[in-house]
Each structure stands twice: as structure tokens, then as C-alpha cells.
Amino acid sequence: MKTKNDINSAGAASTTSFNKFRRWRFPLVGLVILGAGASSIIYTKSLTPSSKSSAKSSNQADSSKEVIYELAAVDVTKITTRSLLVNLPISGSLMPVSQVTVRSKVAAEVHETLVQEGMPVRKGQIIARFYGADLHARLSIQDAAVDEAQARLALAQKNRHSNEALLKQSYISQNAFDTTQSSLDLAHASLKSALSQREVAQIAVSDTQIKSPVDGIISKRSVQAGDKVSPDTALFNIVNLAQLILEAQVPASEIPRVKIGQNVSFAVDGFGTRSFIGKVARINPSAEAGSRSMLVYVEVDNADGALRGGMFAKGNLTLEKTTSYPVMPLAAIRQQNGSDVVYKIVGNQVQQQAVKLGLRSEDEGLVQVLQGLEPGVQVISAKLDSIKPGSKILLPKTAEITNLAPDLAPASAAAATLATSPKSKG
């Protein structure tokens, strides 16, 4: 049986042993941690050579691959030789050169009209008739007046001849002979007056038949049968469409470059792709009030009558035309240290080429190449920032590459983009 002292002795012993354990616990934990760190260092050192070898092989694999850019057809243009035009956009209305208004010359009643709007007429063709009974009666009166004047003249001539013989024989005085001579002169004057009045009557009778003064087409008919007209009443409007005038407004700042005889090409709505040609004929010397522009008159031959008066035309006035030179799109130009360069394609590689440029045509999007490029050379005509000199490329099929034909403007290359992402070649 244990006594209280025994129990206390046992408790003291267990407490002593626990304190000893606590004194050794912290060094033991430190040894465990130190051992783990040492094994980690050893493990890391053992892995370092192999990981470096793996990274080196990966870099070598990446360096063995080349980036190749695949281009679309709109990214490449083949240089060709052609003339370059500098054009000024113009627009305006077409007006007939010859257009007349037929008016009445007499007071009469319309008997009949022989033509209608849209009908062609020839010069001298009768297009209307008036009633002219009263005019014919006036003509008969004047015919009688002429006959009377001729009879008076004949009598006066006979009296003069007789008095001249009597004067030589001194049977009459000089005053009597002079009176006879005066009667003869008055008879001559009366005949001239009668003839003139008869001519006026004849013209009035002929004016009852209305004739076309020009070749053309009836554009407006203002009278009908039964209408009464007075002198200067408008009867018909006739236009001749064989030649038209394009009246175009040009800014005053551009007038110094506009010359007589320059070519103008234009299109008219409704004619599809058909183009019409004209030449500058006249330039108005005064600017239009408020617009500060001047009218330029362009003559247009219209032998087939396709164009009509009042149609609206839009086109270009050719200010300058160069001789044949290599041309390329403006989008192909790049700047390098203040100089103009292009990226030309040699084989499957991009090379930088310095060029000397000439005339620029903004409306066609082309520029003249004076030096640096020959016909047949392929250049990159799109702004592709990823491609630099020395870049490898993959070209599209030859038939797809843009070719600047002599009479065709190039497609806009400014909107061209890289067709695909760079491809890697192993």
C-alpha cells in the first residue's frame, strides 16, 4: 500500500522526466528540419545540370524554326509600265449647244400642228400651218399696187421722151421738161415702194407655214390647232443633240491648271460602265457669286443621240498625262531615314529598295517610279508591320497577284491586311 509520501515521490519523478524531455525536444526538431533542408539542397544540386541541358535543347529547337509570312493576293503588286493621269473631279449638267424657240411672226389662227414632243425634224420642214386668207388678200392688193406703179412709170417715161424732143426744137421751156423728169422720178419711187410692200405681203403669206430652222428634236409644243397667236408668240422648242456642252464648276484655285483642249471623261447615271469623252472649249472669266468657283464649258460629241439635255454628268478633267513609266500603288511607299523605299520580293525573301518617285495620282492611287524598279518586279503593296527586310514569305499564285494594266486603276491596297498568322517551318 502506497503512502502519500510514496505518491508524492512518484509524481516528482514523473515531473522530472517530463522536464528532461522538454529540454531535448527543441534540439531534436531543429535536427529534423536541418536534415530536410540538406537533402533539398542535395536534390537541387543533383537536378541543376539536367534542367540546364533540357533548356538548352529547347532553345536550339526554337532557333531551328523560321517564321514564314503567307501573303494574300492583294498584298502583292507587279510593277508594269503605263502612262499616269492627274485628274480633277468635276460634275455638272449637259446642255444642247443648239436649241431654238420657234415664234410666230404674224397674227393668225393655228390651222394645224404637224409634230409633237420627241419627234425629230429637219431644217426647212413644215411643222405647223396658219389660216392666211386675209394675208393672201393683202398680197393681192399689193400686186395691184405694183401693176399701177408700173403703168405710171411707163407713162412718165413716155412723157419725158416726148418732152425731150420738144425741148431740142425749143417748143417747150426747160422748166416744163424738168417737171416731166420729176414725174418720171416719182414714178420710179412709187414702183419701188409698191414692190417692197408686195414683198412684205409675200413674206407674211409664207409665214403662215411654220418651218423648222434647224435639225433637231421637238422638246416642247406650246400651241394647238385653233389657237390664235400674235407676233412673237412661242410655238415650239427644238434642240439639236448632235453636240452638247457640259457646264462644270471648278474651284478658282484649280483654274490655272485648266487649259483649252484638255480631255474630260465622264459617266452618266443609267449608262452603266459606259464612259463619254469631251474637251474643254471655254472657261468663264468670272467666278460664281458665293461659291468662288468658275464655270468650265466642255464640248461633247453626241452623234448617236444617247445623251439628252439636262442630264447630270460626273467625271474627271485630265490636267496632266505623263509618258510611259513604271508605276506602283501609293500604299507601297515606305519611309526610311527620310527617303522613299519599297519592299520588293526576291525569291521568297523581302528586300528593301530605294526608289525615286515622280508624279502622283491620288485619285488612281498610283505613283510614277523614275528610278529603282523595273517592270515585272513584285512589291508589297500593303502596310504589313510584321514584315521587315529579310523576312521569309510565301507568295500567292502568280495569276492572283495584282497587275497594274495600262488602262486599269489598281485595287486599293491600303485596306490590305496579313492573310494569316506567321507559320512556323520545322
Tab-separated table of C-alpha atoms in Angstrom:
chain	number	residue	atom	x	y	z
A	1	MET	CA	0.000	0.000	0.000
A	2	LYS	CA	1.396	3.268	-1.114
A	3	THR	CA	1.611	6.071	1.244
A	4	LYS	CA	1.115	9.741	0.487
A	5	ASN	CA	4.809	10.267	0.505
A	6	ASP	CA	5.219	7.461	-1.961
A	7	ILE	CA	2.678	9.058	-4.229
A	8	ASN	CA	4.387	12.390	-3.992
A	9	SER	CA	7.724	10.769	-4.742
A	10	ALA	CA	6.288	9.116	-7.839
A	11	GLY	CA	4.758	12.401	-9.054
A	12	ALA	CA	8.017	14.202	-8.562
A	13	ALA	CA	9.862	11.585	-10.560
A	14	SER	CA	7.411	11.830	-13.487
A	15	THR	CA	7.676	15.589	-13.462
A	16	THR	CA	11.435	15.411	-13.574
A	17	SER	CA	11.382	13.050	-16.544
A	18	PHE	CA	8.896	15.329	-18.462
A	19	ASN	CA	11.129	18.321	-17.903
A	20	LYS	CA	14.074	16.404	-19.292
A	21	PHE	CA	12.005	15.541	-22.393
A	22	ARG	CA	11.163	19.203	-22.947
A	23	ARG	CA	14.821	20.141	-22.774
A	24	TRP	CA	15.672	17.682	-25.603
A	25	ARG	CA	12.609	18.298	-27.795
A	26	PHE	CA	13.749	21.576	-29.387
A	27	PRO	CA	17.221	20.359	-30.467
A	28	LEU	CA	15.621	17.264	-31.977
A	29	VAL	CA	13.113	19.281	-34.050
A	30	GLY	CA	15.976	21.502	-35.256
A	31	LEU	CA	17.963	18.465	-36.378
A	32	VAL	CA	14.956	17.140	-38.305
A	33	ILE	CA	14.473	20.477	-40.133
A	34	LEU	CA	18.183	20.832	-40.856
A	35	GLY	CA	18.255	17.348	-42.265
A	36	ALA	CA	15.339	18.073	-44.568
A	37	GLY	CA	16.974	21.279	-45.872
A	38	ALA	CA	20.247	19.495	-46.530
A	39	SER	CA	18.538	16.779	-48.520
A	40	SER	CA	16.662	19.501	-50.500
A	41	ILE	CA	19.958	21.236	-51.358
A	42	ILE	CA	21.489	17.943	-52.385
A	43	TYR	CA	18.433	17.165	-54.518
A	44	THR	CA	18.533	20.594	-56.160
A	45	LYS	CA	22.192	20.320	-56.982
A	46	SER	CA	21.636	16.942	-58.489
A	47	LEU	CA	18.837	18.302	-60.768
A	48	THR	CA	20.554	21.525	-61.980
A	49	PRO	CA	22.776	20.027	-64.742
A	50	SER	CA	19.912	18.070	-66.311
A	51	SER	CA	17.492	21.052	-66.284
A	52	LYS	CA	20.089	23.293	-67.963
A	53	SER	CA	20.586	20.675	-70.630
A	54	SER	CA	16.829	20.496	-71.229
A	55	ALA	CA	16.512	24.315	-71.583
A	56	LYS	CA	19.439	24.433	-73.978
A	57	SER	CA	17.922	21.779	-76.212
A	58	SER	CA	14.563	23.655	-76.182
A	59	ASN	CA	16.266	26.903	-77.301
A	60	GLN	CA	18.086	25.060	-80.053
A	61	ALA	CA	14.764	23.603	-81.237
A	62	ASP	CA	13.153	27.058	-81.309
A	63	SER	CA	16.083	28.600	-83.173
A	64	SER	CA	15.857	25.862	-85.793
A	65	LYS	CA	12.334	27.082	-86.765
A	66	GLU	CA	11.910	30.066	-89.221
A	67	VAL	CA	8.888	32.395	-89.299
A	68	ILE	CA	7.320	32.494	-92.781
A	69	TYR	CA	4.607	35.010	-93.631
A	70	GLU	CA	1.924	33.911	-96.029
A	71	LEU	CA	0.724	36.831	-98.216
A	72	ALA	CA	-2.659	37.348	-99.820
A	73	ALA	CA	-3.081	38.350	-103.460
A	74	VAL	CA	-3.981	41.958	-102.524
A	75	ASP	CA	-0.719	42.305	-100.576
A	76	VAL	CA	1.494	41.972	-103.677
A	77	THR	CA	1.586	44.077	-106.856
A	78	LYS	CA	3.551	43.514	-110.041
A	79	ILE	CA	5.147	46.660	-111.481
A	80	THR	CA	4.077	47.497	-115.047
A	81	THR	CA	4.696	50.391	-117.426
A	82	ARG	CA	1.888	52.818	-118.238
A	83	SER	CA	1.100	56.499	-118.527
A	84	LEU	CA	-0.167	58.263	-115.448
A	85	LEU	CA	-3.044	60.736	-115.378
A	86	VAL	CA	-3.543	63.596	-112.953
A	87	ASN	CA	-7.286	64.237	-112.866
A	88	LEU	CA	-9.545	66.869	-111.381
A	89	PRO	CA	-13.021	65.604	-110.385
A	90	ILE	CA	-15.810	67.620	-111.981
A	91	SER	CA	-19.579	67.408	-112.294
A	92	GLY	CA	-22.313	69.374	-113.982
A	93	SER	CA	-25.301	69.378	-116.316
A	94	LEU	CA	-25.346	68.661	-120.038
A	95	MET	CA	-26.938	71.305	-122.239
A	96	PRO	CA	-27.504	71.253	-126.026
A	97	VAL	CA	-25.273	73.632	-127.978
A	98	SER	CA	-28.069	74.384	-130.451
A	99	GLN	CA	-31.553	74.950	-129.058
A	100	VAL	CA	-34.095	77.361	-130.540
A	101	THR	CA	-37.580	78.634	-129.788
A	102	VAL	CA	-39.776	78.948	-132.878
A	103	ARG	CA	-42.041	82.015	-132.619
A	104	SER	CA	-44.918	83.357	-134.659
A	105	LYS	CA	-44.143	86.300	-136.959
A	106	VAL	CA	-47.754	87.140	-137.829
A	107	ALA	CA	-51.103	87.415	-136.123
A	108	ALA	CA	-53.166	84.432	-137.232
A	109	GLU	CA	-55.088	81.335	-136.186
A	110	VAL	CA	-53.348	77.953	-135.979
A	111	HIS	CA	-54.737	75.660	-138.634
A	112	GLU	CA	-52.769	72.509	-137.722
A	113	THR	CA	-49.628	71.323	-135.919
A	114	LEU	CA	-47.732	68.549	-137.664
A	115	VAL	CA	-45.243	67.459	-134.951
A	116	GLN	CA	-45.262	66.550	-131.267
A	117	GLU	CA	-42.696	66.436	-128.461
A	118	GLY	CA	-39.905	63.967	-129.057
A	119	MET	CA	-40.277	63.883	-132.837
A	120	PRO	CA	-37.171	64.556	-134.968
A	121	VAL	CA	-37.368	67.322	-137.564
A	122	ARG	CA	-35.154	68.516	-140.407
A	123	LYS	CA	-34.198	72.061	-141.266
A	124	GLY	CA	-36.902	73.606	-143.516
A	125	GLN	CA	-39.535	71.010	-142.597
A	126	ILE	CA	-43.084	72.407	-142.151
A	127	ILE	CA	-44.165	71.816	-138.551
A	128	ALA	CA	-47.377	73.928	-138.406
A	129	ARG	CA	-49.756	75.914	-140.616
A	130	PHE	CA	-51.870	79.052	-140.007
A	131	TYR	CA	-55.034	80.251	-141.656
A	132	GLY	CA	-53.927	83.053	-144.050
A	133	ALA	CA	-56.940	84.183	-146.129
A	134	ASP	CA	-56.567	87.801	-145.019
A	135	LEU	CA	-52.842	87.722	-145.716
A	136	HIS	CA	-53.448	86.383	-149.196
A	137	ALA	CA	-55.942	89.238	-149.773
A	138	ARG	CA	-53.316	91.764	-148.710
A	139	LEU	CA	-50.882	90.198	-151.122
A	140	SER	CA	-53.420	90.619	-153.955
A	141	ILE	CA	-53.801	94.316	-153.073
A	142	GLN	CA	-50.062	94.805	-153.213
A	143	ASP	CA	-49.877	93.009	-156.544
A	144	ALA	CA	-52.398	95.538	-157.900
A	145	ALA	CA	-50.418	98.429	-156.437
A	146	VAL	CA	-47.325	97.186	-158.219
A	147	ASP	CA	-49.176	96.978	-161.513
A	148	GLU	CA	-50.439	100.549	-161.051
A	149	ALA	CA	-46.971	101.819	-160.229
A	150	GLN	CA	-45.529	100.130	-163.280
A	151	ALA	CA	-48.201	101.783	-165.512
A	152	ARG	CA	-47.452	105.208	-164.046
A	153	LEU	CA	-43.772	104.675	-164.638
A	154	ALA	CA	-44.382	103.722	-168.243
A	155	LEU	CA	-46.451	106.891	-168.815
A	156	ALA	CA	-43.841	109.070	-167.151
A	157	GLN	CA	-41.086	107.593	-169.299
A	158	LYS	CA	-43.149	108.270	-172.446
A	159	ASN	CA	-43.826	111.911	-171.492
A	160	ARG	CA	-40.167	112.514	-170.739
A	161	HIS	CA	-39.135	111.086	-174.099
A	162	SER	CA	-41.641	113.377	-175.926
A	163	ASN	CA	-40.703	116.482	-173.952
A	164	GLU	CA	-37.034	115.853	-174.551
A	165	ALA	CA	-37.662	116.052	-178.355
A	166	LEU	CA	-39.746	119.202	-177.939
A	167	LEU	CA	-37.043	120.814	-175.820
A	168	LYS	CA	-34.472	120.251	-178.538
A	169	GLN	CA	-36.756	122.025	-181.007
A	170	SER	CA	-37.370	124.798	-178.456
A	171	TYR	CA	-41.101	124.175	-178.412
A	172	ILE	CA	-41.153	123.919	-174.583
A	173	SER	CA	-39.189	125.578	-171.868
A	174	GLN	CA	-36.581	123.955	-169.673
A	175	ASN	CA	-38.889	124.229	-166.662
A	176	ALA	CA	-41.555	122.201	-168.430
A	177	PHE	CA	-39.018	119.484	-169.235
A	178	ASP	CA	-37.773	119.413	-165.623
A	179	THR	CA	-41.331	118.869	-164.440
A	180	THR	CA	-41.629	115.868	-166.739
A	181	GLN	CA	-38.347	114.474	-165.386
A	182	SER	CA	-39.603	114.852	-161.835
A	183	SER	CA	-42.761	112.919	-162.683
A	184	LEU	CA	-40.585	110.113	-164.038
A	185	ASP	CA	-38.522	110.012	-160.841
A	186	LEU	CA	-41.672	109.871	-158.726
A	187	ALA	CA	-42.994	107.004	-160.809
A	188	HIS	CA	-39.747	105.068	-160.189
A	189	ALA	CA	-40.055	105.655	-156.436
A	190	SER	CA	-43.704	104.626	-156.396
A	191	LEU	CA	-42.852	101.366	-158.142
A	192	LYS	CA	-40.086	100.583	-155.628
A	193	SER	CA	-42.474	101.228	-152.751
A	194	ALA	CA	-45.134	99.005	-154.266
A	195	LEU	CA	-42.623	96.241	-154.856
A	196	SER	CA	-41.403	96.428	-151.245
A	197	GLN	CA	-44.913	96.293	-149.841
A	198	ARG	CA	-45.720	93.324	-152.043
A	199	GLU	CA	-42.589	91.565	-150.752
A	200	VAL	CA	-43.739	92.155	-147.168
A	201	ALA	CA	-47.127	90.693	-148.028
A	202	GLN	CA	-45.478	87.679	-149.648
A	203	ILE	CA	-43.356	87.097	-146.519
A	204	ALA	CA	-46.453	87.317	-144.351
A	205	VAL	CA	-48.166	84.704	-146.520
A	206	SER	CA	-45.115	82.429	-146.342
A	207	ASP	CA	-45.055	82.857	-142.553
A	208	THR	CA	-48.373	81.049	-142.341
A	209	GLN	CA	-46.298	77.901	-142.887
A	210	ILE	CA	-44.048	77.364	-139.829
A	211	LYS	CA	-40.743	75.674	-140.731
A	212	SER	CA	-38.027	74.258	-138.525
A	213	PRO	CA	-34.902	76.467	-138.586
A	214	VAL	CA	-32.539	73.634	-137.555
A	215	ASP	CA	-32.186	69.875	-137.484
A	216	GLY	CA	-33.239	68.585	-134.106
A	217	ILE	CA	-35.943	67.163	-131.879
A	218	ILE	CA	-39.124	68.860	-130.700
A	219	SER	CA	-38.752	69.384	-126.957
A	220	LYS	CA	-41.895	71.457	-126.370
A	221	ARG	CA	-45.066	72.336	-128.290
A	222	SER	CA	-46.861	75.419	-126.978
A	223	VAL	CA	-49.872	75.696	-129.362
A	224	GLN	CA	-52.684	73.532	-130.655
A	225	ALA	CA	-54.946	73.768	-133.689
A	226	GLY	CA	-57.458	76.601	-133.270
A	227	ASP	CA	-55.249	78.747	-131.045
A	228	LYS	CA	-54.905	82.386	-132.035
A	229	VAL	CA	-51.374	83.720	-131.943
A	230	SER	CA	-49.833	87.143	-132.215
A	231	PRO	CA	-46.351	88.120	-133.408
A	232	ASP	CA	-43.578	86.766	-131.154
A	233	THR	CA	-45.753	84.022	-129.590
A	234	ALA	CA	-43.678	80.918	-128.715
A	235	LEU	CA	-44.780	77.923	-130.784
A	236	PHE	CA	-42.133	75.157	-130.477
A	237	ASN	CA	-38.808	74.477	-128.738
A	238	ILE	CA	-36.296	72.478	-130.800
A	239	VAL	CA	-32.988	71.075	-129.564
A	240	ASN	CA	-30.103	69.650	-131.545
A	241	LEU	CA	-28.387	66.863	-129.593
A	242	ALA	CA	-25.516	66.313	-132.024
A	243	GLN	CA	-23.280	68.371	-129.753
A	244	LEU	CA	-23.676	69.096	-126.052
A	245	ILE	CA	-21.964	71.333	-123.532
A	246	LEU	CA	-21.046	70.097	-120.055
A	247	GLU	CA	-21.139	73.070	-117.693
A	248	ALA	CA	-18.910	72.155	-114.744
A	249	GLN	CA	-17.984	74.263	-111.726
A	250	VAL	CA	-14.256	74.237	-110.939
A	251	PRO	CA	-12.682	75.806	-107.824
A	252	ALA	CA	-10.915	79.065	-108.642
A	253	SER	CA	-7.689	77.667	-107.158
A	254	GLU	CA	-7.620	74.933	-109.827
A	255	ILE	CA	-8.327	77.216	-112.808
A	256	PRO	CA	-4.607	77.961	-113.516
A	257	ARG	CA	-4.127	74.267	-114.328
A	258	VAL	CA	-7.153	74.070	-116.646
A	259	LYS	CA	-6.369	74.651	-120.337
A	260	ILE	CA	-8.413	74.771	-123.536
A	261	GLY	CA	-8.364	71.378	-125.263
A	262	GLN	CA	-7.812	69.226	-122.149
A	263	ASN	CA	-9.655	65.904	-122.162
A	264	VAL	CA	-12.606	65.146	-119.927
A	265	SER	CA	-14.010	61.681	-119.308
A	266	PHE	CA	-17.318	61.313	-117.505
A	267	ALA	CA	-20.161	58.938	-116.756
A	268	VAL	CA	-23.917	59.486	-116.661
A	269	ASP	CA	-26.377	57.584	-114.489
A	270	GLY	CA	-28.243	54.920	-116.399
A	271	PHE	CA	-25.452	54.074	-118.852
A	272	GLY	CA	-23.674	51.531	-116.670
A	273	THR	CA	-19.925	51.435	-117.249
A	274	ARG	CA	-20.064	53.435	-120.494
A	275	SER	CA	-17.697	56.403	-120.475
A	276	PHE	CA	-18.097	59.594	-122.517
A	277	ILE	CA	-15.358	61.918	-123.735
A	278	GLY	CA	-15.235	65.695	-124.175
A	279	LYS	CA	-12.775	68.585	-124.468
A	280	VAL	CA	-12.536	71.872	-122.625
A	281	ALA	CA	-13.872	74.524	-125.035
A	282	ARG	CA	-14.224	77.675	-122.913
A	283	ILE	CA	-13.545	78.987	-119.411
A	284	ASN	CA	-15.772	81.609	-117.859
A	285	PRO	CA	-13.686	84.658	-116.861
A	286	SER	CA	-15.733	85.423	-113.737
A	287	ALA	CA	-16.255	83.422	-110.571
A	288	GLU	CA	-19.759	82.454	-109.486
A	289	ALA	CA	-21.050	84.655	-106.676
A	290	GLY	CA	-20.994	82.911	-103.317
A	291	SER	CA	-19.238	79.733	-104.482
A	292	ARG	CA	-15.871	81.166	-105.608
A	293	SER	CA	-15.863	78.684	-108.463
A	294	MET	CA	-15.759	79.192	-112.219
A	295	LEU	CA	-17.709	77.529	-114.997
A	296	VAL	CA	-15.745	75.409	-117.439
A	297	TYR	CA	-17.532	74.518	-120.681
A	298	VAL	CA	-16.756	71.088	-122.123
A	299	GLU	CA	-17.783	70.204	-125.680
A	300	VAL	CA	-19.188	66.694	-126.052
A	301	ASP	CA	-19.875	64.982	-129.386
A	302	ASN	CA	-23.174	63.106	-129.240
A	303	ALA	CA	-23.584	61.796	-132.767
A	304	ASP	CA	-25.665	58.798	-131.663
A	305	GLY	CA	-28.012	60.982	-129.607
A	306	ALA	CA	-27.563	58.846	-126.491
A	307	LEU	CA	-27.156	61.826	-124.173
A	308	ARG	CA	-30.000	64.259	-123.542
A	309	GLY	CA	-30.161	67.828	-122.357
A	310	GLY	CA	-30.306	68.307	-118.588
A	311	MET	CA	-28.589	65.022	-117.691
A	312	PHE	CA	-26.143	65.138	-114.782
A	313	ALA	CA	-22.569	64.042	-115.519
A	314	LYS	CA	-19.729	63.131	-113.172
A	315	GLY	CA	-16.159	62.617	-114.292
A	316	ASN	CA	-12.545	63.758	-114.365
A	317	LEU	CA	-10.717	66.538	-116.167
A	318	THR	CA	-7.225	65.356	-117.147
A	319	LEU	CA	-4.822	68.078	-116.016
A	320	GLU	CA	-1.638	66.201	-116.899
A	321	LYS	CA	-0.627	62.988	-118.644
A	322	THR	CA	2.852	61.512	-118.353
A	323	THR	CA	4.812	59.359	-120.746
A	324	SER	CA	5.024	55.623	-120.058
A	325	TYR	CA	6.938	54.866	-116.864
A	326	PRO	CA	6.838	52.116	-114.238
A	327	VAL	CA	4.074	52.817	-111.729
A	328	MET	CA	3.161	51.340	-108.374
A	329	PRO	CA	0.479	51.855	-105.701
A	330	LEU	CA	0.969	54.729	-103.274
A	331	ALA	CA	0.389	52.247	-100.443
A	332	ALA	CA	3.673	50.518	-101.295
A	333	ILE	CA	5.771	53.568	-100.331
A	334	ARG	CA	7.619	53.467	-97.009
A	335	GLN	CA	9.872	55.994	-95.330
A	336	GLN	CA	13.379	55.082	-94.208
A	337	ASN	CA	15.588	57.857	-92.806
A	338	GLY	CA	13.667	60.439	-94.774
A	339	SER	CA	13.937	58.536	-98.088
A	340	ASP	CA	11.329	56.668	-100.103
A	341	VAL	CA	11.752	52.885	-100.112
A	342	VAL	CA	9.707	49.862	-101.069
A	343	TYR	CA	9.780	46.220	-100.064
A	344	LYS	CA	10.428	44.180	-103.169
A	345	ILE	CA	10.286	40.412	-103.318
A	346	VAL	CA	13.302	38.435	-104.478
A	347	GLY	CA	12.683	34.703	-104.434
A	348	ASN	CA	10.839	34.127	-101.177
A	349	GLN	CA	12.532	36.925	-99.257
A	350	VAL	CA	11.781	40.617	-98.696
A	351	GLN	CA	14.413	43.182	-99.679
A	352	GLN	CA	14.382	46.925	-99.147
A	353	GLN	CA	14.809	49.031	-102.305
A	354	ALA	CA	15.307	52.804	-102.501
A	355	VAL	CA	13.246	54.499	-105.241
A	356	LYS	CA	12.981	57.899	-106.896
A	357	LEU	CA	9.367	58.899	-107.380
A	358	GLY	CA	7.712	61.201	-109.891
A	359	LEU	CA	4.140	62.284	-110.493
A	360	ARG	CA	1.487	61.125	-108.041
A	361	SER	CA	-2.148	60.467	-108.945
A	362	GLU	CA	-4.180	60.497	-105.764
A	363	ASP	CA	-7.454	59.543	-107.453
A	364	GLU	CA	-5.891	56.485	-109.104
A	365	GLY	CA	-3.754	55.693	-106.061
A	366	LEU	CA	-0.599	55.398	-108.199
A	367	VAL	CA	2.832	56.985	-108.291
A	368	GLN	CA	5.396	57.192	-111.083
A	369	VAL	CA	8.720	55.406	-110.414
A	370	LEU	CA	11.641	57.209	-112.076
A	371	GLN	CA	14.433	55.053	-110.646
A	372	GLY	CA	14.812	51.901	-108.594
A	373	LEU	CA	12.241	49.490	-110.044
A	374	GLU	CA	11.809	47.759	-113.366
A	375	PRO	CA	8.642	46.305	-114.891
A	376	GLY	CA	7.866	42.808	-113.655
A	377	VAL	CA	9.236	43.316	-110.132
A	378	GLN	CA	6.869	42.309	-107.344
A	379	VAL	CA	6.462	44.650	-104.374
A	380	ILE	CA	4.473	44.511	-101.165
A	381	SER	CA	1.635	46.977	-101.644
A	382	ALA	CA	0.049	46.730	-98.193
A	383	LYS	CA	1.135	48.168	-94.849
A	384	LEU	CA	2.167	44.964	-93.069
A	385	ASP	CA	4.082	45.999	-89.958
A	386	SER	CA	5.168	42.463	-89.113
A	387	ILE	CA	7.210	42.070	-92.309
A	388	LYS	CA	10.685	43.563	-92.382
A	389	PRO	CA	13.624	43.336	-94.805
A	390	GLY	CA	14.942	39.760	-94.682
A	391	SER	CA	11.585	38.236	-93.732
A	392	LYS	CA	10.677	34.955	-95.385
A	393	ILE	CA	7.367	34.957	-97.232
A	394	LEU	CA	5.053	32.588	-99.032
A	395	LEU	CA	3.605	34.129	-102.213
A	396	PRO	CA	0.099	33.539	-103.596
A	397	LYS	CA	-0.402	32.094	-107.047
A	398	THR	CA	1.027	34.264	-109.841
A	399	ALA	CA	-2.371	34.625	-111.537
A	400	GLU	CA	-3.815	36.153	-108.363
A	401	ILE	CA	-1.231	38.926	-107.984
A	402	THR	CA	-2.477	42.414	-108.869
A	403	ASN	CA	-1.186	43.568	-112.249
A	404	LEU	CA	-1.375	47.300	-112.994
A	405	ALA	CA	-2.703	47.144	-116.554
A	406	PRO	CA	-2.271	50.284	-118.708
A	407	ASP	CA	-5.938	51.184	-118.713
A	408	LEU	CA	-6.987	49.916	-115.298
A	409	ALA	CA	-6.632	51.580	-111.933
A	410	PRO	CA	-5.288	49.302	-109.190
A	411	ALA	CA	-7.408	47.916	-106.419
A	412	SER	CA	-6.994	49.799	-103.189
A	413	ALA	CA	-4.138	48.248	-101.274
A	414	ALA	CA	-4.484	50.492	-98.259
A	415	ALA	CA	-7.022	48.134	-96.700
A	416	ALA	CA	-4.962	45.016	-97.299
A	417	THR	CA	-4.082	43.017	-94.193
A	418	LEU	CA	-1.979	39.995	-93.426
A	419	ALA	CA	-3.849	36.943	-94.693
A	420	THR	CA	-2.820	34.535	-91.933
A	421	SER	CA	-0.710	34.444	-88.814
A	422	PRO	CA	3.018	33.635	-89.229
A	423	LYS	CA	3.640	29.973	-89.968
A	424	SER	CA	6.484	28.002	-88.379
A	425	LYS	CA	8.593	25.773	-90.531
A	426	GLY	CA	10.359	22.901	-88.774
